[in-house]
mmCIF file of C-alpha atoms and ligand atoms in Angstrom:
data_model
loop_
_atom_site.group_PDB
_atom_site.id
_atom_site.type_symbol
_atom_site.label_atom_id
_atom_site.label_comp_id
_atom_site.label_asym_id
_atom_site.label_seq_id
_atom_site.Cartn_x
_atom_site.Cartn_y
_atom_site.Cartn_z
ATOM 1 C CA UNK A 819 15.084 -11.964 -7.425
ATOM 2 C CA UNK A 820 16.152 -13.071 -10.911
ATOM 3 C CA UNK A 821 13.213 -12.598 -13.175
ATOM 4 C CA UNK A 822 14.476 -13.855 -16.447
ATOM 5 C CA UNK A 823 12.255 -16.444 -18.121
ATOM 6 C CA UNK A 824 8.833 -16.670 -19.505
ATOM 7 C CA UNK A 825 5.982 -15.035 -17.659
ATOM 8 C CA UNK A 826 3.507 -17.749 -16.986
ATOM 9 C CA UNK A 827 -0.221 -17.600 -17.324
ATOM 10 C CA UNK A 828 -2.023 -18.676 -14.149
ATOM 11 C CA UNK A 829 -5.614 -19.492 -13.043
ATOM 12 C CA UNK A 830 -6.317 -19.351 -9.347
ATOM 13 C CA UNK A 831 -9.128 -21.464 -7.755
ATOM 14 C CA UNK A 832 -10.274 -20.214 -4.372
ATOM 15 C CA UNK A 833 -13.390 -20.642 -2.243
ATOM 16 C CA UNK A 834 -12.902 -18.203 0.610
ATOM 17 C CA UNK A 835 -10.697 -15.544 2.118
ATOM 18 C CA UNK A 836 -8.116 -15.529 -0.671
ATOM 19 C CA UNK A 837 -5.057 -14.489 1.320
ATOM 20 C CA UNK A 838 -2.774 -16.735 -0.635
ATOM 21 C CA UNK A 839 -4.274 -15.482 -3.907
ATOM 22 C CA UNK A 840 -3.783 -11.876 -2.625
ATOM 23 C CA UNK A 841 -0.083 -12.659 -1.734
ATOM 24 C CA UNK A 842 0.597 -14.026 -5.190
ATOM 25 C CA UNK A 843 -1.139 -11.025 -6.885
ATOM 26 C CA UNK A 844 0.930 -8.642 -4.664
ATOM 27 C CA UNK A 845 4.122 -10.602 -5.573
ATOM 28 C CA UNK A 846 3.334 -10.066 -9.284
ATOM 29 C CA UNK A 847 2.858 -6.298 -8.712
ATOM 30 C CA UNK A 848 6.149 -6.093 -6.778
ATOM 31 C CA UNK A 849 8.008 -8.059 -9.472
ATOM 32 C CA UNK A 850 8.733 -10.989 -7.222
ATOM 33 C CA UNK A 851 6.541 -13.358 -9.155
ATOM 34 C CA UNK A 852 6.969 -13.610 -12.883
ATOM 35 C CA UNK A 853 3.419 -14.502 -13.809
ATOM 36 C CA UNK A 854 0.056 -13.149 -14.959
ATOM 37 C CA UNK A 855 -3.169 -14.217 -13.224
ATOM 38 C CA UNK A 856 -5.632 -14.675 -16.041
ATOM 39 C CA UNK A 857 -8.703 -15.647 -14.052
ATOM 40 C CA UNK A 858 -9.985 -16.408 -10.602
ATOM 41 C CA UNK A 859 -12.375 -19.348 -10.563
ATOM 42 C CA UNK A 860 -14.490 -19.741 -7.454
ATOM 43 C CA UNK A 861 -17.366 -22.083 -6.415
ATOM 44 C CA UNK A 862 -18.457 -19.490 -3.803
ATOM 45 C CA UNK A 863 -20.212 -16.310 -5.008
ATOM 46 C CA UNK A 864 -19.581 -14.805 -1.561
ATOM 47 C CA UNK A 865 -15.830 -15.455 -1.519
ATOM 48 C CA UNK A 866 -13.639 -12.638 -0.302
ATOM 49 C CA UNK A 867 -11.242 -13.797 -3.038
ATOM 50 C CA UNK A 868 -13.589 -12.097 -5.525
ATOM 51 C CA UNK A 869 -12.743 -8.750 -3.996
ATOM 52 C CA UNK A 870 -9.093 -9.514 -4.352
ATOM 53 C CA UNK A 871 -9.627 -10.286 -8.068
ATOM 54 C CA UNK A 872 -11.602 -7.026 -8.592
ATOM 55 C CA UNK A 873 -8.875 -4.992 -6.798
ATOM 56 C CA UNK A 874 -6.295 -6.520 -9.168
ATOM 57 C CA UNK A 875 -8.479 -6.317 -12.338
ATOM 58 C CA UNK A 876 -8.474 -10.041 -12.718
ATOM 59 C CA UNK A 877 -11.448 -11.816 -14.457
ATOM 60 C CA UNK A 878 -13.793 -13.840 -12.194
ATOM 61 C CA UNK A 879 -15.637 -16.976 -13.144
ATOM 62 C CA UNK A 880 -18.140 -18.317 -10.619
ATOM 63 C CA UNK A 881 -18.674 -22.027 -11.069
ATOM 64 C CA UNK A 882 -21.183 -23.283 -8.516
ATOM 65 C CA UNK A 883 -21.759 -26.901 -7.638
ATOM 66 C CA UNK A 884 -25.538 -26.574 -7.590
ATOM 67 C CA UNK A 885 -25.586 -25.473 -11.233
ATOM 68 C CA UNK A 886 -24.190 -28.823 -12.445
ATOM 69 C CA UNK A 887 -25.791 -32.238 -12.535
ATOM 70 C CA UNK A 888 -22.648 -33.934 -11.354
ATOM 71 C CA UNK A 889 -19.177 -33.113 -10.025
ATOM 72 C CA UNK A 890 -17.688 -34.457 -13.296
ATOM 73 C CA UNK A 891 -19.705 -31.857 -15.188
ATOM 74 C CA UNK A 892 -18.688 -29.105 -12.827
ATOM 75 C CA UNK A 893 -15.036 -29.948 -13.222
ATOM 76 C CA UNK A 894 -15.507 -29.977 -17.028
ATOM 77 C CA UNK A 895 -16.949 -26.514 -16.703
ATOM 78 C CA UNK A 896 -13.753 -25.514 -14.890
ATOM 79 C CA UNK A 897 -11.638 -27.172 -17.645
ATOM 80 C CA UNK A 898 -13.439 -25.080 -20.256
ATOM 81 C CA UNK A 899 -12.510 -21.860 -18.461
ATOM 82 C CA UNK A 900 -8.910 -22.991 -18.075
ATOM 83 C CA UNK A 901 -8.698 -23.946 -21.783
ATOM 84 C CA UNK A 902 -10.216 -20.595 -22.813
ATOM 85 C CA UNK A 903 -7.669 -18.733 -20.832
ATOM 86 C CA UNK A 904 -4.845 -20.876 -22.110
ATOM 87 C CA UNK A 905 -3.210 -21.129 -18.684
ATOM 88 C CA UNK A 906 0.192 -22.767 -17.911
ATOM 89 C CA UNK A 907 -0.550 -23.252 -14.270
ATOM 90 C CA UNK A 908 -3.553 -23.768 -12.024
ATOM 91 C CA UNK A 909 -3.075 -22.703 -8.467
ATOM 92 C CA UNK A 910 -5.430 -24.022 -5.802
ATOM 93 C CA UNK A 911 -5.521 -21.476 -2.925
ATOM 94 C CA UNK A 912 -8.091 -22.538 -0.404
ATOM 95 C CA UNK A 913 -10.236 -24.232 -3.007
ATOM 96 C CA UNK A 914 -12.511 -26.343 -0.785
ATOM 97 C CA UNK A 915 -13.727 -28.830 -3.284
ATOM 98 C CA UNK A 916 -11.847 -31.851 -4.626
ATOM 99 C CA UNK A 917 -10.998 -32.011 -8.298
ATOM 100 C CA UNK A 918 -12.208 -35.493 -9.248
ATOM 101 C CA UNK A 919 -12.609 -35.418 -13.011
ATOM 102 C CA UNK A 920 -10.028 -37.631 -14.669
ATOM 103 C CA UNK A 921 -10.463 -35.656 -17.863
ATOM 104 C CA UNK A 922 -9.478 -32.355 -16.083
ATOM 105 C CA UNK A 923 -6.645 -34.061 -14.067
ATOM 106 C CA UNK A 924 -5.239 -35.697 -17.188
ATOM 107 C CA UNK A 925 -5.482 -32.483 -19.312
ATOM 108 C CA UNK A 926 -3.659 -30.499 -16.620
ATOM 109 C CA UNK A 927 -1.297 -33.197 -15.323
ATOM 110 C CA UNK A 928 1.578 -31.654 -13.393
ATOM 111 C CA UNK A 929 0.081 -28.248 -13.969
ATOM 112 C CA UNK A 930 -2.258 -28.041 -10.960
ATOM 113 C CA UNK A 931 -0.704 -27.228 -7.619
ATOM 114 C CA UNK A 932 -2.139 -27.045 -4.137
ATOM 115 C CA UNK A 933 -0.948 -25.722 -0.818
ATOM 116 C CA UNK A 934 -1.562 -27.692 2.440
ATOM 117 C CA UNK A 935 -0.897 -26.161 5.853
ATOM 118 C CA UNK A 936 1.203 -29.065 7.277
ATOM 119 C CA UNK A 937 4.295 -31.084 6.463
ATOM 120 C CA UNK A 938 2.722 -33.809 4.411
ATOM 121 C CA UNK A 939 2.016 -36.656 4.859
ATOM 122 C CA UNK A 940 1.266 -35.382 8.332
ATOM 123 C CA UNK A 941 -2.454 -34.435 8.578
ATOM 124 C CA UNK A 942 -3.101 -35.435 4.958
ATOM 125 C CA UNK A 943 -6.645 -34.747 3.926
ATOM 126 C CA UNK A 944 -7.455 -32.618 6.938
ATOM 127 C CA UNK A 945 -9.302 -29.302 6.404
ATOM 128 C CA UNK A 946 -7.940 -28.101 9.870
ATOM 129 C CA UNK A 947 -4.381 -29.364 9.710
ATOM 130 C CA UNK A 948 -3.068 -26.444 11.751
ATOM 131 C CA UNK A 949 -5.485 -27.197 14.574
ATOM 132 C CA UNK A 950 -4.560 -30.918 14.321
ATOM 133 C CA UNK A 951 -0.876 -30.038 14.647
ATOM 134 C CA UNK A 952 -1.524 -27.804 17.705
ATOM 135 C CA UNK A 953 -3.740 -30.373 19.360
ATOM 136 C CA UNK A 954 -1.216 -33.170 18.697
ATOM 137 C CA UNK A 955 1.371 -31.095 20.516
ATOM 138 C CA UNK A 956 3.621 -30.847 17.433
ATOM 139 C CA UNK A 957 6.543 -28.538 17.917
ATOM 140 C CA UNK A 958 7.225 -28.239 14.206
ATOM 141 C CA UNK A 959 4.599 -28.179 11.467
ATOM 142 C CA UNK A 960 4.735 -26.286 8.187
ATOM 143 C CA UNK A 961 3.678 -25.962 4.647
ATOM 144 C CA UNK A 962 3.623 -28.324 1.563
ATOM 145 C CA UNK A 963 3.007 -27.430 -1.997
ATOM 146 C CA UNK A 964 2.316 -30.406 -4.190
ATOM 147 C CA UNK A 965 0.948 -31.394 -7.575
ATOM 148 C CA UNK A 966 -2.751 -32.341 -7.523
ATOM 149 C CA UNK A 967 -3.633 -35.882 -8.398
ATOM 150 C CA UNK A 968 -6.591 -38.110 -7.632
ATOM 151 C CA UNK A 969 -4.961 -38.882 -4.266
ATOM 152 C CA UNK A 970 -6.111 -36.063 -1.991
ATOM 153 C CA UNK A 971 -3.042 -34.125 -0.745
ATOM 154 C CA UNK A 972 -0.997 -37.018 -2.053
ATOM 155 C CA UNK A 973 0.643 -35.722 -5.279
ATOM 156 C CA UNK A 974 4.400 -35.253 -5.752
ATOM 157 C CA UNK A 975 5.898 -32.566 -3.421
ATOM 158 C CA UNK A 976 7.290 -29.491 -4.998
ATOM 159 C CA UNK A 977 8.209 -27.543 -1.853
ATOM 160 C CA UNK A 978 8.122 -27.876 1.875
ATOM 161 C CA UNK A 979 8.959 -25.449 4.652
ATOM 162 C CA UNK A 980 9.034 -26.194 8.403
ATOM 163 C CA UNK A 981 7.397 -23.744 10.792
ATOM 164 C CA UNK A 982 8.252 -23.782 14.532
ATOM 165 C CA UNK A 983 4.913 -23.765 16.380
ATOM 166 C CA UNK A 984 6.318 -24.684 19.770
ATOM 167 C CA UNK A 985 5.472 -21.233 21.223
ATOM 168 C CA UNK A 986 1.960 -21.022 19.680
ATOM 169 C CA UNK A 987 -0.700 -20.759 22.430
ATOM 170 C CA UNK A 988 -3.700 -21.992 20.430
ATOM 171 C CA UNK A 989 -4.863 -23.228 17.062
ATOM 172 C CA UNK A 990 -5.479 -19.733 15.731
ATOM 173 C CA UNK A 991 -1.963 -18.507 16.518
ATOM 174 C CA UNK A 992 -0.626 -21.690 14.934
ATOM 175 C CA UNK A 993 -2.749 -21.137 11.701
ATOM 176 C CA UNK A 994 -1.504 -17.459 11.551
ATOM 177 C CA UNK A 995 2.151 -18.408 11.854
ATOM 178 C CA UNK A 996 1.746 -21.129 9.215
ATOM 179 C CA UNK A 997 -0.184 -18.787 6.909
ATOM 180 C CA UNK A 998 2.710 -16.300 6.754
ATOM 181 C CA UNK A 999 4.953 -19.157 5.534
ATOM 182 C CA UNK A 1000 2.281 -20.186 3.067
ATOM 183 C CA UNK A 1001 2.307 -16.730 1.432
ATOM 184 C CA UNK A 1002 6.004 -16.627 0.887
ATOM 185 C CA UNK A 1003 6.151 -20.245 -0.182
ATOM 186 C CA UNK A 1004 3.463 -19.860 -2.773
ATOM 187 C CA UNK A 1005 5.007 -16.829 -4.318
ATOM 188 C CA UNK A 1006 8.352 -18.691 -4.628
ATOM 189 C CA UNK A 1007 6.837 -21.724 -6.146
ATOM 190 C CA UNK A 1008 4.594 -19.954 -8.600
ATOM 191 C CA UNK A 1009 7.519 -17.907 -9.703
ATOM 192 C CA UNK A 1010 9.708 -21.020 -10.115
ATOM 193 C CA UNK A 1011 7.471 -22.155 -13.062
ATOM 194 C CA UNK A 1012 8.765 -19.206 -15.054
ATOM 195 C CA UNK A 1013 12.367 -20.350 -14.532
ATOM 196 C CA UNK A 1014 12.105 -24.047 -15.263
ATOM 197 C CA UNK A 1015 9.982 -27.161 -15.160
ATOM 198 C CA UNK A 1016 9.279 -29.877 -12.690
ATOM 199 C CA UNK A 1017 9.877 -33.413 -13.985
ATOM 200 C CA UNK A 1018 7.941 -36.070 -12.073
ATOM 201 C CA UNK A 1019 9.643 -39.374 -11.413
ATOM 202 C CA UNK A 1020 7.468 -41.611 -9.248
ATOM 203 C CA UNK A 1021 6.754 -39.664 -6.095
ATOM 204 C CA UNK A 1022 9.497 -37.079 -6.753
ATOM 205 C CA UNK A 1023 9.145 -33.735 -8.517
ATOM 206 C CA UNK A 1024 12.563 -32.653 -9.718
ATOM 207 C CA UNK A 1025 13.084 -29.029 -10.767
ATOM 208 C CA UNK A 1026 15.074 -28.468 -13.940
ATOM 209 C CA UNK A 1027 16.073 -24.923 -14.236
ATOM 210 C CA UNK A 1028 16.139 -23.352 -17.768
ATOM 211 C CA UNK A 1029 19.429 -21.709 -18.563
HETATM 212 C C1 GRF B 2311 -4.866 -21.957 3.674
HETATM 213 O O1 GRF B 2311 -4.458 -22.280 4.971
HETATM 214 C C2 GRF B 2311 -4.511 -23.105 2.717
HETATM 215 O O2 GRF B 2311 -3.351 -23.808 3.127
HETATM 216 C C3 GRF B 2311 -5.680 -24.063 2.921
HETATM 217 O O3 GRF B 2311 -6.786 -23.141 2.987
HETATM 218 C C4 GRF B 2311 -6.361 -21.887 3.503
HETATM 219 C C5 GRF B 2311 -6.785 -20.828 2.486
HETATM 220 O O4 GRF B 2311 -6.575 -19.610 2.961
HETATM 221 N N1 GRF B 2311 -5.736 -24.927 1.771
HETATM 222 P P1 GRF B 2311 -6.684 -18.341 2.001
HETATM 223 O O5 GRF B 2311 -8.128 -18.428 1.413
HETATM 224 O O6 GRF B 2311 -5.588 -18.361 1.006
HETATM 225 O O7 GRF B 2311 -6.633 -17.100 2.886
#
């Protein structure tokens, strides 16, 4: 992979297992992803993602909902950490809370990305989109990476990839197959930010490569 371009500074927000976070960190180690993860922010002190951060010597900030008077104040706590680490990109990787603060969303407009395990707008807003796709009898589902806005799972789409789930026997198998695509997709998209920028025009995110 061509790794010319500026190494980008990244913050990852995760609440649980952290397999996407781990895939991106591994991609950095292998040279596939031209980025540096400055900090993991989690709302869950028991998140497995914390072990991933420790293994990769990445700073951890635990920002728990119960320690703030409101969600706005919590999100402003997150903003402070992002500002302090001077990050170019914020990667939501299984972060289970919605970012609702306008101040945070405006300050990091078109700099916060999320991964959703379906081809949006299918199963938009669902926290079990893989199960939904299996139960619906979909033959094709997939992965969407999009900018985060105040419309849940509704921001401009940066990347989509279809996954053939027609042979999957249950929701778990469906989720596993989609997860593999998530890992490779997230590495590609995070790396792309070192090679250019995304211009947003209406609903479209257009990638402009730096030469
Ligand atoms: C992934 O399926 C992601 O698409 C969804 O939450 C899951 C997080 O998994 N938003 P992990 O924590 O990255 O393993």
